[in-house]
CSV table of C-alpha atoms in Angstrom, one decimal:
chain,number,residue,atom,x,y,z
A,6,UNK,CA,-8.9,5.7,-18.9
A,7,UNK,CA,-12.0,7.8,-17.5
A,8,UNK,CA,-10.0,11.3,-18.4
A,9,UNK,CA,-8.1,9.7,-21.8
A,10,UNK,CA,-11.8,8.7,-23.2
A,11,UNK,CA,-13.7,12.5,-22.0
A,12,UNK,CA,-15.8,10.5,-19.8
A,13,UNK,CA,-14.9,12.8,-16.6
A,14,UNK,CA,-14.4,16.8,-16.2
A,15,UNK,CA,-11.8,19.0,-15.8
A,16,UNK,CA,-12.3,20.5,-12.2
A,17,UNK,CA,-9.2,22.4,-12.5
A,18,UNK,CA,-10.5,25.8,-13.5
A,19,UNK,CA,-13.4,25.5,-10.7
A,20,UNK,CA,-11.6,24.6,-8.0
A,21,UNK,CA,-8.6,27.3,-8.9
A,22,UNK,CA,-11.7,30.0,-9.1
A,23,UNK,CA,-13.7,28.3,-6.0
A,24,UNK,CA,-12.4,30.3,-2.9
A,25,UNK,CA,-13.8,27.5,-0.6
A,26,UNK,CA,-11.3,25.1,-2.2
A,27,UNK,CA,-7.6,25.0,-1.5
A,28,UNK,CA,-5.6,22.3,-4.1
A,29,UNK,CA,-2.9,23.8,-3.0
A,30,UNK,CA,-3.7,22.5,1.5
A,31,UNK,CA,-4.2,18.8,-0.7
A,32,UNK,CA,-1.0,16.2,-0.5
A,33,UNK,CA,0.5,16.5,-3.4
A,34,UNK,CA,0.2,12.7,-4.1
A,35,UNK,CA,-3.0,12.3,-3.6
A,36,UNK,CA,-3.8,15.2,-5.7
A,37,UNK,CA,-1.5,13.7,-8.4
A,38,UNK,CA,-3.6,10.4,-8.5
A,39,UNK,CA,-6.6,12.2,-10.7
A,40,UNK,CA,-4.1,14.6,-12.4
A,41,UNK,CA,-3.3,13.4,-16.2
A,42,UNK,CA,-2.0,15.9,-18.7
A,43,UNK,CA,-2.1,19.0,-16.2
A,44,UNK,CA,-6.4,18.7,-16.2
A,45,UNK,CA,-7.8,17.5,-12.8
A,46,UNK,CA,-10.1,14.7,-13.2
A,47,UNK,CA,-10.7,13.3,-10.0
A,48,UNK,CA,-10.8,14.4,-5.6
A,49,UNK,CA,-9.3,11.9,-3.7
A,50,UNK,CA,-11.0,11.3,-0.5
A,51,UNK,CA,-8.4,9.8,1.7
A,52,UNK,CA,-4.9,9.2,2.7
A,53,UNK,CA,-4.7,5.9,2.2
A,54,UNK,CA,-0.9,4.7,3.0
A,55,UNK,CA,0.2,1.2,3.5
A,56,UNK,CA,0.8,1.0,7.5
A,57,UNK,CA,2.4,-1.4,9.0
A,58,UNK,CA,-0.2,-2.7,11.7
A,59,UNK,CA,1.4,-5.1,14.3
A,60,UNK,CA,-0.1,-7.5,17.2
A,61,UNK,CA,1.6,-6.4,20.0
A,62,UNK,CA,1.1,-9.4,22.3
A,63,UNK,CA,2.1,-12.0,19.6
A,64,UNK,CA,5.9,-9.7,19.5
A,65,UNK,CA,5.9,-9.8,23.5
A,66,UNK,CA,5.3,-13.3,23.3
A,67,UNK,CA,7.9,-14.1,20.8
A,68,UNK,CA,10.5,-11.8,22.8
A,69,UNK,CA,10.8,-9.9,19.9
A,70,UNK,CA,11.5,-6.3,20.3
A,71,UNK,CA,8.5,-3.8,18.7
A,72,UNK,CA,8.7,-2.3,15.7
A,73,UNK,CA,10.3,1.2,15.5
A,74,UNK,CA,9.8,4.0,13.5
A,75,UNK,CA,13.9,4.0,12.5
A,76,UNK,CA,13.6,-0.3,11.4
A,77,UNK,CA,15.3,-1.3,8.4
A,78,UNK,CA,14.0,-4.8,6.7
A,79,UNK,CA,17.2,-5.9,8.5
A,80,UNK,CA,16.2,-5.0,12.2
A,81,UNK,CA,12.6,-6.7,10.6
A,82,UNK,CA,14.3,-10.3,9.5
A,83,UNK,CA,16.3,-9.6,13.1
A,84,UNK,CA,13.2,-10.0,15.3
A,85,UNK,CA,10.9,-12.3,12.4
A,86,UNK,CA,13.2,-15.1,13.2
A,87,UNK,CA,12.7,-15.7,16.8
A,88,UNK,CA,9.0,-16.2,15.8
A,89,UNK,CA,9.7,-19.8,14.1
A,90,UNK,CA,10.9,-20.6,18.0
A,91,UNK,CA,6.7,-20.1,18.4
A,92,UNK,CA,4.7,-23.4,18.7
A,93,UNK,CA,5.4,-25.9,15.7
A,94,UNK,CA,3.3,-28.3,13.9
A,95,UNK,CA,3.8,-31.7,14.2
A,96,UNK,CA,6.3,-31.6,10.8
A,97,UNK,CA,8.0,-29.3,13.2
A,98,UNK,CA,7.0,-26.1,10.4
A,99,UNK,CA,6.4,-22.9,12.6
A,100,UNK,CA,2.6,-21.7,13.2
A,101,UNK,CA,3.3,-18.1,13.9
A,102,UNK,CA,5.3,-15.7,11.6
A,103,UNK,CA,5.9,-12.0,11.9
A,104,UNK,CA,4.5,-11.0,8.5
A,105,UNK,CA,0.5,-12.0,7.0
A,106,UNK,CA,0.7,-13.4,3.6
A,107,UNK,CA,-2.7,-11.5,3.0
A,108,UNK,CA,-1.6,-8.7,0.7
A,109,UNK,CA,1.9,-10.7,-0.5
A,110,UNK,CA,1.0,-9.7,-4.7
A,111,UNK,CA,-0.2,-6.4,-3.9
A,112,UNK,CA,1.6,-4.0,-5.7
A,113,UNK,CA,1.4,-1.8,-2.9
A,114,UNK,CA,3.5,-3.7,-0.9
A,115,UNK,CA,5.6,-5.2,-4.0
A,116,UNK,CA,6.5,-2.2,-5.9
A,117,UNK,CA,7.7,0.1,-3.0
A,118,UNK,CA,10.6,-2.5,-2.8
A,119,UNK,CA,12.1,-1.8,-6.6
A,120,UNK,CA,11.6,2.2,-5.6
A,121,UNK,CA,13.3,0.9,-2.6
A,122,UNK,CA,16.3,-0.8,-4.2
A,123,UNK,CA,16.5,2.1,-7.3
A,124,UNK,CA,15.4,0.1,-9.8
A,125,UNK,CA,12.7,-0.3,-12.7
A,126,UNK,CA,9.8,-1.9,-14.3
A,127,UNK,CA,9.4,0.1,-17.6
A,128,UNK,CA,12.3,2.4,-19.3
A,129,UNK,CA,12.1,5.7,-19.4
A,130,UNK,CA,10.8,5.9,-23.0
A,131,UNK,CA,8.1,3.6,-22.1
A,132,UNK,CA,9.2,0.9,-24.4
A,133,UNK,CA,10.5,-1.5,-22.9
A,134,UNK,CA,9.7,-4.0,-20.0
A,135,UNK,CA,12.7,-3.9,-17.4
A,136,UNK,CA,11.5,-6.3,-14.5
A,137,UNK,CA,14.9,-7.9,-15.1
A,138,UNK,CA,16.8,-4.6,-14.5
A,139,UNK,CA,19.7,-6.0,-12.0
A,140,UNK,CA,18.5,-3.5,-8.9
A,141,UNK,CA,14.7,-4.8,-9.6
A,142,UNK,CA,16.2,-8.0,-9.3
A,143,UNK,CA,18.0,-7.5,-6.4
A,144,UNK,CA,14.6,-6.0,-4.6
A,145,UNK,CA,12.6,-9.3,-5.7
A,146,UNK,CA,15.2,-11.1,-4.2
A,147,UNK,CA,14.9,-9.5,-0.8
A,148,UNK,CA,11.1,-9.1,-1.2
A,149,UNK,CA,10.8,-13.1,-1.6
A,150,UNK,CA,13.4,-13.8,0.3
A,151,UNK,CA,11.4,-13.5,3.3
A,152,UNK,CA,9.7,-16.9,2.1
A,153,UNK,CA,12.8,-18.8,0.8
A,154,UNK,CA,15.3,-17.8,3.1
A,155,UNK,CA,14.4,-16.7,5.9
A,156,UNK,CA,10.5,-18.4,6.6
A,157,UNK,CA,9.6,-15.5,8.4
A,158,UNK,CA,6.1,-14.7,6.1
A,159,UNK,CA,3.2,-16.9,6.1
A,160,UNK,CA,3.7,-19.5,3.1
A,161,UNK,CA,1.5,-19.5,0.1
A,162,UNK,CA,-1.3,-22.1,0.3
A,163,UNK,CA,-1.1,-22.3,3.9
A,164,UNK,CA,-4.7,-21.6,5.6
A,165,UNK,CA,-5.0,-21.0,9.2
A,166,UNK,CA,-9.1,-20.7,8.7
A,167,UNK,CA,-9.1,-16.5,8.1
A,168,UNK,CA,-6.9,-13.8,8.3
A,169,UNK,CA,-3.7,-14.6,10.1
A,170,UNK,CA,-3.3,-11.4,11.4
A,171,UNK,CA,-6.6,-11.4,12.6
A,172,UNK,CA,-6.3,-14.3,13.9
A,173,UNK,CA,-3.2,-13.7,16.1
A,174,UNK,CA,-1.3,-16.4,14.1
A,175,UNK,CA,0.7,-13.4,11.9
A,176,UNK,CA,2.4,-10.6,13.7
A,177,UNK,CA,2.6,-7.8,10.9
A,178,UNK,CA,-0.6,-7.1,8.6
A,179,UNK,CA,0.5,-4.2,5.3
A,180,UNK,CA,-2.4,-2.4,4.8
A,181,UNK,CA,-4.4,1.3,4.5
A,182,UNK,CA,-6.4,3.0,7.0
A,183,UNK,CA,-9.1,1.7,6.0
A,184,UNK,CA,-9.4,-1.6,7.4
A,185,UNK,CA,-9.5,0.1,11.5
A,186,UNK,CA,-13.0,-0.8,12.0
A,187,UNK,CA,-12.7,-4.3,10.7
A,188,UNK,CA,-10.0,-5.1,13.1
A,189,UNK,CA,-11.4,-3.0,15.7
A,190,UNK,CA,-15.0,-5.1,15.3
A,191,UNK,CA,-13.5,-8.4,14.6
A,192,UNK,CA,-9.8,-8.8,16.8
A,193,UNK,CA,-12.3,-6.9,20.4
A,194,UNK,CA,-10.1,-7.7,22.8
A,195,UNK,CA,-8.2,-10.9,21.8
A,196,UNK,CA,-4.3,-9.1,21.9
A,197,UNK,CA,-3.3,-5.4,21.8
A,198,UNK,CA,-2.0,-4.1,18.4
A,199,UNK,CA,-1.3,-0.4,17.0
A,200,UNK,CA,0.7,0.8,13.5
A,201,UNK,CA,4.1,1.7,12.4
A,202,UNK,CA,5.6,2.9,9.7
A,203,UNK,CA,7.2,0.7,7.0
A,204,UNK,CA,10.3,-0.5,8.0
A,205,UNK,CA,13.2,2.0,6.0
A,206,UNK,CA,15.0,0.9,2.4
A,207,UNK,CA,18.0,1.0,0.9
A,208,UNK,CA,17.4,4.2,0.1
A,209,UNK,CA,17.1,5.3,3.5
A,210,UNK,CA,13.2,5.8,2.9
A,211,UNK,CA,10.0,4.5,4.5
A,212,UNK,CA,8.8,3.1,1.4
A,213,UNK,CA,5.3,2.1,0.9
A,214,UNK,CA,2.4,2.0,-1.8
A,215,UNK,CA,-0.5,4.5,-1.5
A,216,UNK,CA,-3.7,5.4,-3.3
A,217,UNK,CA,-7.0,6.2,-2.4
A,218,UNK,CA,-10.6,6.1,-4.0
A,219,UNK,CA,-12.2,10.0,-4.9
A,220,UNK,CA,-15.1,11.2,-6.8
A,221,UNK,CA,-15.2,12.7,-10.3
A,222,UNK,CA,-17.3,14.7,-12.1
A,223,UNK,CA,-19.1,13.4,-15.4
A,224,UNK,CA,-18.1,15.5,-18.5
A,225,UNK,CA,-21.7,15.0,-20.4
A,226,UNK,CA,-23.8,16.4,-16.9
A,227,UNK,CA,-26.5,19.4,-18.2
A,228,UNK,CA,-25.7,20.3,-14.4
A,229,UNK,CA,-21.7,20.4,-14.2
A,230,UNK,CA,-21.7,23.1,-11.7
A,231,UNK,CA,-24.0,21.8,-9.1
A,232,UNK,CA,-22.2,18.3,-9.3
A,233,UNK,CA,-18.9,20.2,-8.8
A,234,UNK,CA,-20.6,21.7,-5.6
A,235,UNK,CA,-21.4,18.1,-5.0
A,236,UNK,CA,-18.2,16.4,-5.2
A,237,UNK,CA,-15.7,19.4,-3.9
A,238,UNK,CA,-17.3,19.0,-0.3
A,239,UNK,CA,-14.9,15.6,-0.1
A,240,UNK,CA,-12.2,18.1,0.2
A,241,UNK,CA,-13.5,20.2,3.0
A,242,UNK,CA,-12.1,20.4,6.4
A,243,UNK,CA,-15.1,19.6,7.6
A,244,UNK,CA,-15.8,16.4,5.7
A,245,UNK,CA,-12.2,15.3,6.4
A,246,UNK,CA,-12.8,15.7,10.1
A,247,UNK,CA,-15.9,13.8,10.0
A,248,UNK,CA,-14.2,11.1,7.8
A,249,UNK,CA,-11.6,11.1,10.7
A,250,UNK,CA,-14.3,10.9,13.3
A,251,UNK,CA,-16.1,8.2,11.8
A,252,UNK,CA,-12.8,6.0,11.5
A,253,UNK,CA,-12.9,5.8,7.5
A,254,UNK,CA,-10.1,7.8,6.7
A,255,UNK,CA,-7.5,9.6,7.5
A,256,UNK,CA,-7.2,13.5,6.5
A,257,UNK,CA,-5.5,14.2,3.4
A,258,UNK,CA,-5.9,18.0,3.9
A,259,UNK,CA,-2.3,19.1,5.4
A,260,UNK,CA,-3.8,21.6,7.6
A,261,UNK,CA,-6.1,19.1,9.4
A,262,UNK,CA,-3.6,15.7,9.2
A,263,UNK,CA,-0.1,17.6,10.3
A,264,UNK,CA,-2.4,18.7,13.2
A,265,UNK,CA,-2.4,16.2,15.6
A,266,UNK,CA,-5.7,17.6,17.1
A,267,UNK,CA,-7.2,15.6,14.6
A,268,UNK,CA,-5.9,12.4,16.5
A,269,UNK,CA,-8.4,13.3,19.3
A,270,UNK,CA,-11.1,12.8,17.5
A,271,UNK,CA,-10.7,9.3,16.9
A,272,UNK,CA,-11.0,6.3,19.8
A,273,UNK,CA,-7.9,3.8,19.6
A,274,UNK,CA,-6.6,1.6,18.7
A,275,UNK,CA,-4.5,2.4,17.0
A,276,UNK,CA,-2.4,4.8,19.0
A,277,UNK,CA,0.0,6.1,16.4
A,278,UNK,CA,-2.2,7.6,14.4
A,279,UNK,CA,0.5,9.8,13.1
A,280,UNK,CA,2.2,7.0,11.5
A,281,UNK,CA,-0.6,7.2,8.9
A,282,UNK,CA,0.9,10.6,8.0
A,283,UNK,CA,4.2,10.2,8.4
A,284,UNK,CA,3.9,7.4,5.6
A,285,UNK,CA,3.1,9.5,3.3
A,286,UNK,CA,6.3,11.3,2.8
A,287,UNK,CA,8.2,8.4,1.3
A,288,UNK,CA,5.3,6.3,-0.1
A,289,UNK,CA,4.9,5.9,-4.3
A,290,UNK,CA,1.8,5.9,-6.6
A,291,UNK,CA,0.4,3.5,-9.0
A,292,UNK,CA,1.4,5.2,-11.6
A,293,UNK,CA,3.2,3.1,-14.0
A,294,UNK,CA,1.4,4.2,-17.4
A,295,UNK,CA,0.9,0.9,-20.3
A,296,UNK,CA,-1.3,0.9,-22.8
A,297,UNK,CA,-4.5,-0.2,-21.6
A,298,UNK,CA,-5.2,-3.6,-23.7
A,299,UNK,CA,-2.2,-4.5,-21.2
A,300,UNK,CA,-3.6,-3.4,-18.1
A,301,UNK,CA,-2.0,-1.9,-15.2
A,302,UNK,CA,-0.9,-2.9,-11.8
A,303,UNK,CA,-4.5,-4.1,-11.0
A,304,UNK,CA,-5.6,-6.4,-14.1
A,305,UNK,CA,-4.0,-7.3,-17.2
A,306,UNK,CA,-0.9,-9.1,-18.1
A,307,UNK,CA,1.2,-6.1,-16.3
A,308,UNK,CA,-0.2,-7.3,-13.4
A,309,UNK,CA,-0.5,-11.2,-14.1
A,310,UNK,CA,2.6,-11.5,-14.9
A,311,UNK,CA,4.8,-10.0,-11.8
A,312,UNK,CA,1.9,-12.0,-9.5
A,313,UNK,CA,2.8,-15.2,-11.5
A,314,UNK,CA,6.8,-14.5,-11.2
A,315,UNK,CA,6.7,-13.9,-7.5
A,316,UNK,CA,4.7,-17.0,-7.0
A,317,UNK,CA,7.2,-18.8,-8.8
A,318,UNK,CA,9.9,-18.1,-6.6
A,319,UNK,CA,8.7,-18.2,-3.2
A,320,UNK,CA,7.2,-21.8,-3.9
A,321,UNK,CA,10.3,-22.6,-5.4
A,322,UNK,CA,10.0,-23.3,-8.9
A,323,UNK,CA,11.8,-20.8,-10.7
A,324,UNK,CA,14.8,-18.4,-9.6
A,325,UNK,CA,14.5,-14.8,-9.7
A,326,UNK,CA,16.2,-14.4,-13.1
A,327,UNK,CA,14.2,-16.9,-14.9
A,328,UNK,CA,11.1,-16.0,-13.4
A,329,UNK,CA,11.1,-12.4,-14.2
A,330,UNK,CA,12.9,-12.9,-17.5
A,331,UNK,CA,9.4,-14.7,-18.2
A,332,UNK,CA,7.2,-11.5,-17.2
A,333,UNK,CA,9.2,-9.5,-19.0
A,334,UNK,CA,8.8,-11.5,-22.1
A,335,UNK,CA,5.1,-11.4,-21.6
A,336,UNK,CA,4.7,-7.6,-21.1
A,337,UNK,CA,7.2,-6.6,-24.2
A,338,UNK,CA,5.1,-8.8,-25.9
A,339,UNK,CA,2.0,-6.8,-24.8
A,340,UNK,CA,3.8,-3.8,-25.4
A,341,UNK,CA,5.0,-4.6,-29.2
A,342,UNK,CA,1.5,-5.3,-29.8
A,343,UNK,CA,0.3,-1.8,-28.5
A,344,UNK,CA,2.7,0.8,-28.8
């Protein structure tokens, strides 16, 4: 919206002519998240992949074995079941479960599973709503699955007084870097935990959302070139290593994150710091363009309406085809309205 309307600056021809600046020593991805129409509108300031993060004492105590960089959702559902042999209420419902319910509607953790399964959520044209496509379907299906069948997630509606990961009442927390120092502060020494990657897809992939906040330049400044000076520093070595330092991100400079020197900067946990990284490679972008009175993966009724469908099914009260028969309805209807 900010680059559509002229309210941010190209920093394309800057950075290309600034020989501090390498665009090219930026991932890809991250670079691609302020890129719209081949003009550079914003400088991401992180590499902010969806990690799996894991308590390792709650998996010892379940006798479950830890997660692996080479797990499939299949090796995941494998060892989530023998938590429900964890203590039970007195309905005889489990109290422990290997995943958090905390981030269950993010599309960071929702989408990566239709990338995961080959399927779609728009066509190619843009014109059409396909959260009914039969391989999206089948990815929903797995996705909620892990309520319905298998009662390995934390249900909806279910509060244990905070976060369950936190906690120690949920085994497996999806999210960024960026909550370390939360968990460092707030989990001390209650049980041992580290990261992982995602486990792998039908596609054979780690897949994973990923995104990251960055800084932009505004196109009406009378001083352009002293805020470009401003906002290019983000993309230093140096910053990123201080970022690093600090514990608020992780580098998104190839040259510094591939080097694992980086690593010893930072106090664990976690340990794998690498995993962070490695994410990267398979992980996809927000980036699923609608016309704006219809919002996008964060508000609107493109992001209402797969929240409201997913609901739905894990509690029960719709099956996968009716549900997401329903948000397709609603988006086309968007969509006719705005195309």
């Amino acid at each position: 919206p900010f680059a559509n309307n002229g309210v941010t600056l190209d920093l394309k021809p800057m950075a290309e002519a600034d020989p501090e600046v390498d665009l090219d020593d930026v991932f890809p991805s991250m670079l691609g998240l302020g890129t719209f129409d081949g003009e550079l509108h914003m400088l991401p300031s992180a590499l902010d992949v969806v990690t799996m993060y894991y308590n390792k004492t709650l998996f010892e105590e379940a006798g479950a074995e830890l997660p692996q960089d080479d797990w499939t959702w299949d090796d995941f559902i494998t060892e989530g079941l023998k938590f429900k042999d964890l203590e039970k209420d007195p309905q005889g419902n489990p109290m422990y479960w290997i995943l958090s319910n905390g981030t269950w509607n993010w599309w960071a953790t929702v989408y990566p599973w239709v990338v995961g399964y080959g399927g779609k959520i728009k066509s190619d044209d843009g014109t059409q709503s396909t959260w009914s496509d039969p391989k999206t379907l089948d990815a929903m299906k797995a996705y909620t699955a892990l309520w319905t069948e298998y009662q390995i997630a934390q249900p909806l509606g279910v509060d244990v007084g905070g976060d369950a990961f936190q906690l120690g009442r949920a085994a497996v927390w999806c999210h960024i870097q960026g909550v370390r120092p939360t968990l460092k502060e707030n989990v001390a020494d209650k049980f041992e935990w580290d990261i992982q990657l995602m486990p792998i897809m039908p596609d054979g992939k780690h897949r994973t959302g990923m995104g990251t906040w960055g800084i932009s330049v505004f196109s009406g400044s009378k001083m352009k070139e002293a805020a470009y000076e401003y906002v290019k520093y983000i993309i230093t070595p140096a910053c990123q290593k201080l970022l690093a330092q600090k514990g608020m991100s992780v580098p998104l400079l190839r040259s510094v994150a591939e080097d694992p020197s980086w690593t010893e900067l930072v106090a664990p946990p976690p340990n794998n710091l690498m995993a962070y990284v490695k994410g990267a490679d398979d992980a996809v972008l927000p980036i699923v363009d609608y016309p704006p009175d219809c919002g996008s993966f964060y508000t609107g009724a493109a992001n209402q309406s797969y929240a409201t469908a997913l609901e739905s099914v894990i509690r029960g009260e719709l099956g996968i085809e009716e549900a997401f028969a329903e948000c397709d309805a609603t988006i086309q209807r968007c969509l006719d309205e705005n195309l």
